[in-house]
Amino acid sequence: MGEYIIRRTLQSVLVLFLITVFTFGLIHAAPGGPTQIFLSPGLSIEAGQIRAEQLGLDRPIPIQYFNWLGNIVTGDLGTTFKNNIPVGEILWPTVKNTIILMSVAWILSLIIAIPWGIYNSTKEYGVSDQTASFISYVGFAMPTFWFGIILQSFFSLKLDWLPLSDMYTMGKEGNMMDLIQHLVLPVSVLTLGFLAGYLKYSRASMLEVLEQDYIRTARAKGVKENKVVFRHALRNALIPVITLIGLDLSILVGGAALTEAVFNWPGMGRLFVEMANSREYSVLMAITLLSAVFVVIGNLVADILYAVVDPRVQLGKGGKA
Amino acid sequence: MSVNLEHTPNEAKLPATKLGKAKRPPGPWALTWRKFRRNPYAMIGLITLMIFVILAIFARLIAPFDPAKTDMMGAGIKPFVDGHILGTDELGRDIFSRLLYGSQVSLTVGFSVAAGAVIIGTLIGAISGYFGGWIDVIFMRAVDVMYSVPLLFLNILILAIFGSEFTYMILIMIFTSWMGVARLVRGTFLQLREMQYVEAAKAIGVSSWGIIFRHLLRNASFPIIVNATLMVGGAILAESGLSYLGLGIQPPDTSWGQMLSKAQEFMLIDPMQGVYPGLCIFIVVLAVNFIGDGIRDALDPRQKMHLSPRRLEQWRAKFSKSTK
């Protein structure tokens, strides 16, 4: 067990290292490299060169890479090219806002989806099951941002029940009730997206377990159906759901970008889009890396949890890609 | 609600028809099609998609107006006025024509990204799974790395770096979406390469590539096809999202996602403008997903067949007669 955890952790560190190389390589593969930004009309060529020298962009690329890596590891994310603002100063508040939005939507969808999916697995093709399956289809096929726009035009513009966008009404920053009102629409959009996957998954996972021999044995022994489902089957059915939660961190972190753009939510995803439009590479690199760290750690935790919860996992084969 | 028609013992026992001529058993493709055809959702999906494909191909002929032609005098015309079926937008462009041209973008992106990603993913997965060793390690670490960056961020990042010209966008989206297929094919190949027919092929001197392409790929093709179909929908959604964010299709070219980002600005004046493009995306993706699920169900021997109540009744009557 200990050996498995150590090996999995080392593997994650390797992947994180490769991600830094990949991200850095991508930025420098840009035609003209990150310096192209200084050719913008606002800056004279000389001024651009001076700024590039300040940032060390005239040095050989491997040296730049290791400088950057060293800074990142010590928590220094650099400064923006244009205004020389520390990246951390812009980034951290948006991370907090994204976490608020996503965690509410995510927890809500888990609370709805897992019990509902499990219930549906016991009543296959019933009304409730069909409804859930309909929601899944809609959730998978509907562009999330479009759903957001529709909700906005109906609930905000037409009925005027809920605020159109942003996180707080001007002048009410920090007001809890105001925040909740602003959360309703984006959370609904995100929850529909998450529900689509979770409903299908928890149902399928439960159905698979219910087909197993030990369940048949339990039923044959005369164990009550409720007990079979909730005591015998549920525990094993929840195991794959744990991995799913780990994998989903990637969607959690990245998937918000569109919803944040629709609702003008001051989160990490919206910042990423803004910075992509103004080509602020230091911010882009920081966000890419930060989201990758979230994802890698999420996967690591999910894998370790999986091994802890399910002793059937073959630890010897733990390294499978 | 369902009966498995394909594996009735009668069919197996009686290979000859009344004429005494041996009836050729249907191949796997024919069997799949037969099951697919009976799935109403899958057929609705297929027909819907075909309608959209035809509209996209003949957009130039069908479109009543030039989608890029602005006309400030004719801005915001209501539907069914002056031949504008769905009215005009804030710049006086015909919304119906724009939707038609937008369908070209969505479908082209959807199909070419899925095709490209499947080809690359299959090649990498096949090489990884068949040869193993250090090649496998390198490819799978690459998959890990690319999976660790949220897909949307990766797309945005690369689009911001290389620009969002149409062909670039397709190439970039292929580059960011081959990993799933690669993992799938690798997994299948790891199992298949231990099969005896592979050993036999090796023994008679078939080259590695011959084994990969002629023997293994054929056996791995079904899950790949299902995956590819579902990827079409994913790519259409991804394109619409990127175009909505302003990083995809650039004006004067039209795409559904791009129309939505404009429509949001004019939501108060004309909310319907925001409805049509999204509805198109939704319907096309839903159709593709229905087809994908239909193929998956048809390929899965454990999956039960969809039968209409009428057919089921006929079948029950037939069955009860034969057992009496």
XYZ file of C-alpha atoms in Angstrom:
645
model
C 0.000 0.000 0.000
C 2.680 2.488 1.047
C 4.709 1.561 -1.981
C 1.718 2.143 -4.243
C 1.107 5.594 -2.812
C 4.750 6.542 -3.205
C 4.876 5.324 -6.798
C 1.654 7.076 -7.734
C 2.892 10.297 -6.119
C 6.205 10.180 -7.983
C 4.307 9.593 -11.190
C 2.172 12.659 -10.515
C 5.242 14.767 -9.869
C 6.683 13.591 -13.181
C 3.465 14.486 -14.999
C 3.465 17.928 -13.364
C 7.044 18.468 -14.461
C 6.152 17.440 -18.020
C 3.235 19.860 -17.943
C 5.575 22.728 -17.120
C 7.743 21.752 -20.101
C 4.688 21.412 -22.330
C 3.164 24.753 -21.338
C 6.444 26.604 -21.591
C 7.184 24.946 -24.930
C 3.777 25.916 -26.303
C 4.215 29.564 -25.388
C 7.631 29.663 -26.995
C 6.394 27.793 -30.059
C 4.181 30.803 -30.745
C 5.189 32.493 -33.963
C 7.504 35.215 -32.696
C 7.438 33.819 -29.157
C 6.040 35.771 -26.229
C 7.886 38.861 -27.462
C 5.372 39.374 -30.260
C 3.201 41.094 -27.717
C 5.576 44.060 -27.706
C 4.916 44.715 -31.340
C 1.524 46.038 -30.353
C 0.897 49.591 -31.556
C 0.987 50.992 -28.047
C 4.692 50.337 -27.632
C 7.678 51.506 -29.637
C 10.083 48.786 -30.722
C 12.815 50.110 -28.429
C 10.520 50.246 -25.427
C 9.415 46.690 -26.211
C 12.985 45.503 -26.311
C 13.789 47.138 -23.004
C 10.751 45.483 -21.419
C 11.737 42.130 -22.897
C 15.204 42.506 -21.415
C 13.725 43.338 -18.018
C 11.728 40.145 -18.185
C 14.731 38.138 -19.339
C 13.131 37.219 -22.652
C 16.375 37.795 -24.536
C 18.143 34.961 -22.761
C 18.449 31.410 -24.125
C 15.237 29.460 -23.799
C 16.484 26.683 -21.456
C 17.755 29.312 -19.022
C 14.448 31.148 -19.228
C 12.669 27.873 -18.544
C 14.639 27.055 -15.415
C 14.319 30.609 -14.109
C 10.584 30.423 -14.625
C 10.346 26.964 -13.063
C 12.350 28.092 -10.062
C 10.088 31.083 -9.572
C 6.936 29.036 -9.941
C 8.078 26.447 -7.411
C 8.752 29.167 -4.863
C 5.305 30.622 -5.512
C 6.372 33.588 -7.638
C 4.096 33.603 -10.682
C 5.794 36.551 -12.363
C 4.263 39.793 -13.524
C 2.082 40.747 -16.472
C 3.892 41.856 -19.594
C 1.937 45.013 -20.169
C 1.390 46.629 -16.801
C 3.902 44.779 -14.645
C 1.267 43.729 -12.117
C 2.129 40.607 -10.079
C 0.181 37.687 -11.569
C -0.780 36.373 -8.151
C -2.546 39.608 -7.343
C -4.959 39.155 -10.271
C -5.157 35.395 -10.096
C -5.916 34.431 -6.484
C -9.190 36.372 -6.057
C -10.538 34.797 -9.252
C -9.555 31.329 -8.044
C -11.591 31.904 -4.915
C -14.610 33.033 -6.945
C -14.395 30.021 -9.236
C -14.186 27.683 -6.259
C -17.300 29.255 -4.720
C -19.288 28.841 -7.929
C -18.079 25.371 -8.807
C -18.259 23.802 -5.371
C -21.870 24.873 -4.896
C -22.867 23.452 -8.290
C -20.821 20.324 -7.833
C -22.044 19.437 -4.342
C -25.626 20.163 -5.372
C -25.376 17.881 -8.391
C -23.808 15.061 -6.349
C -26.524 15.339 -3.726
C -29.176 15.081 -6.423
C -27.540 12.630 -8.792
C -26.217 9.830 -6.595
C -29.410 8.978 -4.698
C -31.523 9.523 -7.790
C -29.309 7.399 -10.021
C -29.305 4.615 -7.462
C -33.058 4.756 -7.076
C -33.402 4.573 -10.867
C -31.238 1.486 -11.067
C -33.757 -0.337 -8.894
C -36.678 0.773 -11.059
C -35.287 0.499 -14.560
C -37.319 2.219 -17.288
C -39.805 3.643 -14.815
C -41.039 7.218 -15.002
C -38.277 8.504 -12.761
C -35.648 6.642 -14.750
C -36.950 7.973 -18.057
C -36.953 11.509 -16.671
C -33.366 11.166 -15.535
C -32.354 9.733 -18.878
C -34.054 12.671 -20.612
C -32.115 15.097 -18.403
C -28.887 13.295 -19.275
C -29.507 13.554 -22.990
C -30.410 17.217 -22.742
C -27.452 17.978 -20.500
C -24.997 16.308 -22.855
C -26.314 17.938 -26.014
C -27.142 21.439 -24.830
C -24.419 24.066 -25.120
C -24.110 25.198 -21.493
C -23.622 28.829 -22.429
C -26.781 28.779 -24.517
C -28.754 27.442 -21.575
C -27.285 30.311 -19.579
C -28.381 32.875 -22.153
C -31.891 31.448 -22.221
C -32.146 31.517 -18.428
C -30.880 35.089 -18.402
C -33.359 36.335 -20.937
C -36.240 34.618 -19.172
C -35.554 34.986 -15.446
C -33.609 38.232 -15.502
C -34.874 40.250 -18.423
C -38.431 39.073 -18.771
C -39.462 38.227 -15.204
C -36.799 40.316 -13.463
C -36.549 37.798 -10.632
C -32.811 37.305 -10.575
C -29.757 39.429 -11.344
C -28.495 39.199 -14.916
C -24.802 38.754 -14.252
C -21.793 39.471 -12.034
C -21.153 38.208 -8.524
C -22.449 41.086 -6.427
C -24.662 44.058 -7.073
C -22.600 47.219 -7.148
C -22.144 48.464 -3.593
C -23.271 45.220 -1.969
C -19.926 43.384 -2.081
C -19.707 40.699 0.566
C -23.466 40.549 1.134
C -24.401 36.884 1.485
C -27.997 37.164 0.257
C -26.873 39.123 -2.762
C -24.276 36.473 -3.552
C -26.864 33.705 -3.327
C -29.161 35.536 -5.737
C -26.323 35.894 -8.172
C -25.424 32.240 -7.776
C -28.806 30.797 -8.729
C -28.573 31.022 -12.525
C -24.939 30.010 -13.087
C -25.294 27.191 -10.583
C -28.377 25.891 -12.410
C -26.452 25.881 -15.677
C -23.478 24.038 -14.218
C -25.629 21.618 -12.248
C -27.463 20.508 -15.376
C -24.106 19.781 -17.002
C -22.840 17.750 -14.055
C -26.141 15.950 -13.536
C -26.029 14.615 -17.083
C -22.900 12.620 -16.341
C -23.464 11.712 -12.708
C -26.995 10.428 -13.176
C -25.948 8.063 -15.933
C -22.849 6.996 -14.102
C -24.309 6.253 -10.689
C -27.145 4.313 -12.294
C -24.817 2.259 -14.502
C -22.433 1.579 -11.647
C -25.274 0.343 -9.443
C -26.760 -1.796 -12.210
C -23.424 -3.463 -12.763
C -23.098 -4.340 -9.102
C -26.676 -5.589 -8.916
C -25.867 -8.163 -11.592
C -23.048 -9.714 -9.582
C -23.143 -13.176 -8.104
C -22.945 -12.111 -4.474
C -26.095 -10.045 -4.921
C -27.876 -13.067 -6.338
C -26.608 -15.086 -3.402
C -27.907 -12.501 -0.980
C -31.292 -12.502 -2.662
C -31.366 -16.291 -2.739
C -30.716 -16.358 0.985
C -33.836 -14.270 1.399
C -32.266 -10.958 2.334
C -34.784 -8.172 1.965
C -34.505 -6.222 -1.274
C -33.916 -2.925 0.533
C -31.073 -4.433 2.457
C -29.599 -5.964 -0.685
C -29.573 -2.590 -2.391
C -28.466 -0.372 0.446
C -26.201 -2.671 2.432
C -24.742 -5.063 -0.085
C -24.733 -3.272 -3.412
C -24.416 0.397 -2.564
C -20.962 0.179 -1.034
C -19.407 -1.375 -4.078
C -21.354 0.793 -6.464
C -19.995 3.955 -4.895
C -16.368 3.000 -5.538
C -16.269 3.928 -9.243
C -18.110 7.140 -8.419
C -15.100 8.191 -6.346
C -12.802 7.938 -9.367
C -15.254 9.892 -11.423
C -15.132 12.689 -8.896
C -11.362 12.756 -9.194
C -11.422 12.867 -12.972
C -14.021 15.580 -12.986
C -11.783 18.121 -11.344
C -10.563 18.893 -14.831
C -14.072 19.844 -15.896
C -14.645 21.592 -12.584
C -11.697 23.839 -13.072
C -11.905 24.386 -16.801
C -15.566 23.959 -17.564
C -16.494 27.076 -15.692
C -14.937 29.329 -18.310
C -18.008 29.422 -20.535
C -20.483 29.799 -17.702
C -18.332 32.500 -16.166
C -18.213 34.291 -19.493
C -21.996 34.192 -19.880
C -22.686 35.469 -16.383
C -19.673 37.757 -16.196
C -18.574 35.880 -13.070
C -15.171 37.187 -11.965
C -13.562 33.742 -11.935
C -10.463 32.028 -13.223
C -12.050 30.876 -16.468
C -13.172 34.343 -17.445
C -9.750 35.705 -16.541
C -8.191 33.064 -18.772
C -10.324 34.099 -21.740
C -9.581 37.778 -21.166
C -5.870 37.118 -20.900
C -5.946 34.933 -24.004
C -7.437 37.826 -25.936
C -4.753 40.224 -24.715
C -2.052 37.528 -24.941
C -0.790 37.883 -21.381
C 1.262 34.736 -21.432
C 2.476 34.825 -17.842
C -1.111 34.739 -16.596
C -2.086 32.062 -19.120
C 0.838 29.901 -18.045
C 0.019 30.365 -14.375
C -3.637 29.399 -14.838
C -2.838 26.428 -17.072
C -0.369 25.159 -14.534
C -2.586 25.798 -11.548
C -5.517 23.963 -13.128
C -3.208 21.080 -14.026
C -2.021 20.918 -10.415
C -5.650 20.694 -9.291
C -6.358 17.928 -11.763
C -3.238 15.887 -11.032
C -3.745 16.103 -7.282
C -7.421 15.263 -7.723
C -6.569 12.161 -9.705
C -3.914 11.153 -7.216
C -6.285 11.469 -4.287
C -8.999 9.588 -6.179
C -6.601 6.744 -7.032
C -5.358 6.436 -3.484
C -8.898 6.552 -2.113
C -9.883 3.892 -4.615
C -7.104 1.619 -3.411
C -8.026 2.246 0.217
C -11.742 1.639 -0.287
C -11.464 -1.298 -2.648
C -8.947 -3.938 -1.600
C -9.599 -5.748 -4.891
C -7.565 -3.153 -6.765
C -4.422 -4.898 -7.839
C -1.738 -2.789 -6.311
C 0.948 -4.442 -8.384
C -0.717 -3.152 -11.510
C -1.320 0.262 -10.041
C 0.935 1.882 -12.588
C -1.275 1.222 -15.566
C -1.087 4.358 -17.673
C -40.046 -5.017 -23.436
C -37.563 -6.774 -25.602
C -36.601 -9.955 -27.281
C -33.350 -10.859 -28.861
C -34.273 -11.737 -32.416
C -30.844 -12.393 -33.793
C -29.958 -15.453 -31.829
C -33.048 -17.559 -32.090
C -32.114 -21.228 -32.284
C -34.349 -21.663 -35.347
C -32.125 -19.540 -37.461
C -29.072 -21.492 -36.434
C -30.625 -24.863 -37.064
C -32.110 -24.053 -40.435
C -29.464 -22.494 -42.626
C -31.365 -23.468 -45.800
C -34.556 -21.865 -47.020
C -37.436 -23.733 -48.545
C -35.834 -23.539 -51.971
C -32.954 -25.576 -50.615
C -30.499 -22.857 -51.423
C -28.112 -22.036 -48.568
C -28.911 -18.616 -47.144
C -25.901 -16.590 -46.391
C -25.928 -15.509 -42.749
C -25.873 -11.741 -42.339
C -22.455 -10.252 -41.569
C -21.707 -8.177 -38.487
C -22.428 -4.920 -40.309
C -25.775 -6.128 -41.574
C -26.699 -7.367 -38.120
C -25.736 -4.055 -36.593
C -27.770 -2.131 -39.136
C -30.737 -4.399 -38.541
C -30.664 -3.656 -34.826
C -29.912 0.013 -35.377
C -32.873 0.362 -37.716
C -35.260 -0.861 -35.054
C -34.119 1.769 -32.565
C -36.494 4.717 -33.028
C -34.214 7.246 -31.328
C -31.273 6.266 -33.472
C -33.313 6.525 -36.646
C -34.721 9.916 -35.687
C -31.154 11.025 -35.011
C -29.950 9.717 -38.350
C -32.728 11.384 -40.324
C -32.304 14.681 -38.479
C -28.577 14.678 -39.074
C -29.091 13.874 -42.750
C -31.470 16.828 -43.099
C -28.870 19.131 -41.572
C -26.114 17.710 -43.784
C -28.222 18.286 -46.909
C -29.077 21.831 -45.799
C -25.398 22.528 -45.169
C -24.280 21.125 -48.535
C -26.853 23.097 -50.477
C -26.715 26.200 -48.255
C -25.604 28.310 -51.188
C -28.673 27.303 -53.180
C -31.194 27.387 -50.359
C -30.130 30.565 -48.591
C -32.440 33.358 -49.751
C -29.930 36.108 -48.874
C -26.194 36.667 -48.627
C -25.429 35.860 -44.963
C -22.707 38.522 -44.719
C -24.615 41.324 -46.419
C -25.465 44.038 -43.926
C -28.350 46.387 -44.482
C -28.835 49.031 -41.840
C -32.207 50.004 -43.281
C -33.466 46.452 -42.886
C -32.164 45.737 -39.378
C -34.338 43.922 -36.859
C -37.028 42.865 -39.327
C -39.607 40.550 -37.800
C -39.940 36.948 -39.026
C -41.805 36.316 -42.299
C -41.499 39.916 -43.442
C -39.932 40.704 -46.817
C -38.912 37.096 -47.319
C -36.798 36.938 -44.160
C -38.080 33.662 -42.737
C -36.593 34.252 -39.298
C -36.165 37.991 -39.603
C -32.905 39.926 -39.631
C -30.343 40.707 -36.957
C -29.153 44.066 -35.691
C -27.049 44.597 -38.816
C -29.825 43.622 -41.183
C -28.397 40.208 -42.039
C -30.856 37.444 -42.774
C -30.879 35.113 -39.763
C -32.073 32.051 -41.667
C -29.272 32.381 -44.235
C -26.742 32.833 -41.466
C -27.989 29.709 -39.726
C -27.601 27.760 -42.982
C -24.028 28.890 -43.469
C -23.342 28.316 -39.795
C -24.358 24.698 -40.194
C -21.524 24.253 -42.696
C -19.019 25.345 -40.062
C -20.461 23.234 -37.266
C -20.739 20.062 -39.313
C -17.334 20.477 -40.978
C -15.681 21.013 -37.612
C -17.606 18.160 -36.020
C -16.799 15.565 -38.637
C -13.232 16.567 -39.452
C -12.179 16.897 -35.825
C -13.697 13.523 -34.992
C -12.093 11.907 -38.050
C -8.682 13.445 -37.436
C -8.684 12.663 -33.734
C -9.755 9.076 -34.391
C -7.002 8.526 -36.965
C -4.276 9.967 -34.744
C -5.643 8.412 -31.573
C -5.976 5.005 -33.205
C -2.446 5.100 -34.596
C -0.917 6.157 -31.290
C -3.041 3.757 -29.285
C -2.260 0.881 -31.652
C 1.472 1.490 -31.582
C 1.420 1.937 -27.820
C -0.643 -1.150 -27.155
C 1.016 -3.449 -29.658
C 4.674 -2.627 -29.183
C 4.591 -1.600 -25.517
C 7.939 -0.737 -23.956
C 9.367 2.766 -24.010
C 7.160 3.909 -26.897
C 4.153 3.083 -24.768
C 5.602 4.934 -21.787
C 6.245 8.074 -23.846
C 2.830 8.105 -25.494
C 0.943 7.423 -22.313
C 2.786 10.149 -20.418
C 1.856 12.500 -23.261
C -1.761 11.449 -22.826
C -1.512 12.061 -19.061
C -0.064 15.516 -19.605
C -2.680 16.557 -22.132
C -5.494 15.168 -20.024
C -4.324 17.141 -17.015
C -4.925 20.514 -18.589
C -8.643 21.259 -18.847
C -9.589 20.785 -22.498
C -11.190 24.186 -22.900
C -8.140 25.949 -21.462
C -5.854 23.958 -23.726
C -7.920 24.893 -26.782
C -8.066 28.540 -25.797
C -4.344 28.662 -25.041
C -3.298 27.164 -28.361
C -5.839 29.209 -30.320
C -4.512 32.360 -28.657
C -0.977 31.402 -29.629
C -1.506 30.277 -33.203
C -4.543 32.279 -34.213
C -7.993 31.030 -35.017
C -8.100 30.627 -38.769
C -10.585 27.917 -39.725
C -8.063 25.234 -40.706
C -5.886 26.044 -37.698
C -8.864 25.686 -35.451
C -9.644 22.225 -36.781
C -6.013 21.130 -36.456
C -5.797 22.514 -32.935
C -8.981 20.778 -31.895
C -7.680 17.505 -33.336
C -4.453 18.003 -31.412
C -6.389 18.392 -28.172
C -8.849 15.524 -28.566
C -7.076 12.333 -29.671
C -6.271 11.103 -26.167
C -9.508 9.307 -25.393
C -9.324 7.191 -28.534
C -5.653 6.462 -27.922
C -6.383 5.100 -24.451
C -9.315 3.076 -25.722
C -7.393 1.507 -28.606
C -4.371 0.830 -26.441
C -6.508 -0.963 -23.894
C -8.150 -3.107 -26.562
C -4.822 -3.903 -28.205
C -3.276 -4.962 -24.899
C -5.943 -7.653 -24.689
C -6.029 -8.581 -28.351
C -2.293 -8.968 -28.828
C -2.331 -11.997 -26.539
C -4.806 -13.786 -28.821
C -3.803 -16.982 -30.545
C -4.551 -15.700 -34.012
C -1.943 -13.020 -33.471
C 0.549 -15.684 -32.531
C -0.439 -17.647 -35.610
C -0.052 -14.608 -37.839
C 3.368 -13.954 -36.373
C 4.368 -17.570 -36.947
C 3.591 -17.400 -40.664
C 5.627 -14.229 -40.923
C 3.050 -11.431 -41.058
C 4.741 -8.124 -40.302
C 3.818 -6.131 -37.200
C 1.999 -3.534 -39.295
C 0.130 -6.268 -41.104
C -1.028 -7.679 -37.789
C -1.992 -4.235 -36.489
C -3.937 -3.151 -39.544
C -5.336 -6.381 -40.887
C -6.072 -8.330 -37.728
C -6.164 -6.204 -34.618
C -7.694 -2.997 -35.893
C -10.569 -4.848 -37.433
C -11.391 -6.407 -34.091
C -11.080 -3.107 -32.300
C -13.149 -1.156 -34.803
C -16.567 -1.228 -33.114
C -15.717 0.668 -29.926
C -13.703 3.118 -32.023
C -16.723 3.845 -34.203
C -18.959 4.467 -31.205
C -16.362 6.766 -29.705
C -15.941 8.629 -32.995
C -19.666 9.290 -33.303
C -19.901 10.715 -29.819
C -16.835 12.841 -30.552
C -18.626 14.590 -33.424
C -21.103 16.017 -30.930
C -18.342 16.991 -28.542
C -16.439 18.812 -31.273
C -19.529 20.727 -32.396
C -20.122 21.836 -28.800
C -16.460 22.782 -28.364
C -16.444 24.857 -31.540
C -19.593 26.680 -30.549
C -18.097 27.445 -27.140
C -14.836 28.738 -28.575
C -16.632 30.839 -31.181
C -18.920 32.184 -28.474
C -15.858 33.295 -26.514
C -14.575 35.073 -29.618
C -11.669 32.686 -30.155
C -13.147 30.535 -32.904
C -14.727 31.514 -36.205
C -14.167 35.187 -36.925
C -16.548 37.492 -38.798
C -17.528 37.807 -41.611
C -17.686 34.006 -41.466
C -20.613 32.703 -39.489
C -20.942 29.992 -36.913
C -23.710 29.176 -34.518
C -21.580 29.859 -31.462
C -20.501 33.206 -32.817
C -24.121 34.166 -33.560
C -24.922 33.441 -29.924
C -22.297 35.800 -28.572
C -23.730 38.599 -30.728
C -27.255 37.659 -29.782
C -26.476 38.001 -26.092
C -25.672 41.670 -26.565
C -29.072 42.269 -28.131
C -30.982 40.034 -25.773
C -33.230 42.808 -24.522
C -34.288 43.923 -27.994
C -34.728 40.584 -29.694
C -34.499 37.511 -27.444
C -35.389 35.112 -30.270
C -32.065 35.782 -31.973
C -30.398 33.908 -29.143
C -32.759 30.976 -29.433
C -32.294 29.763 -33.012
C -28.528 29.107 -33.155
C -28.513 27.378 -29.793
C -31.465 25.267 -30.803
C -29.600 24.200 -33.958
C -26.532 23.180 -31.944
C -28.715 21.346 -29.468
C -30.648 19.437 -32.126
C -27.586 18.430 -34.142
C -25.625 17.293 -31.094
C -28.626 15.430 -29.751
C -29.063 13.715 -33.133
C -25.402 12.690 -33.231
C -25.554 11.397 -29.665
C -28.680 9.382 -30.470
C -26.859 7.842 -33.421
C -23.814 7.079 -31.290
C -25.903 5.452 -28.584
C -27.829 3.566 -31.251
C -24.643 2.149 -32.725
C -23.355 1.234 -29.282
C -26.560 -0.551 -28.383
C -26.657 -2.326 -31.722
C -23.089 -3.533 -31.316
C -23.519 -4.718 -27.767
C -24.822 -8.280 -27.788
C -25.999 -7.906 -24.207
C -28.078 -4.919 -25.128
C -31.732 -5.599 -25.635
C -33.467 -4.678 -28.829
C -35.893 -1.819 -29.129
C -39.247 -3.072 -30.320
C -42.356 -1.084 -30.898
C -45.355 -2.281 -28.862
C -47.026 -3.416 -32.086
C -44.051 -5.474 -33.132
C -43.717 -6.863 -29.636
C -47.331 -7.986 -29.751
C -46.771 -9.703 -33.109
C -43.716 -11.403 -31.759
C -45.517 -12.572 -28.625
C -48.336 -14.008 -30.703
C -45.891 -15.828 -32.928
C -43.916 -17.118 -29.975
C -46.937 -18.406 -28.048
C -48.188 -20.197 -31.158
C -44.928 -21.978 -31.743
C -44.676 -23.179 -28.153
C -48.212 -24.523 -27.999
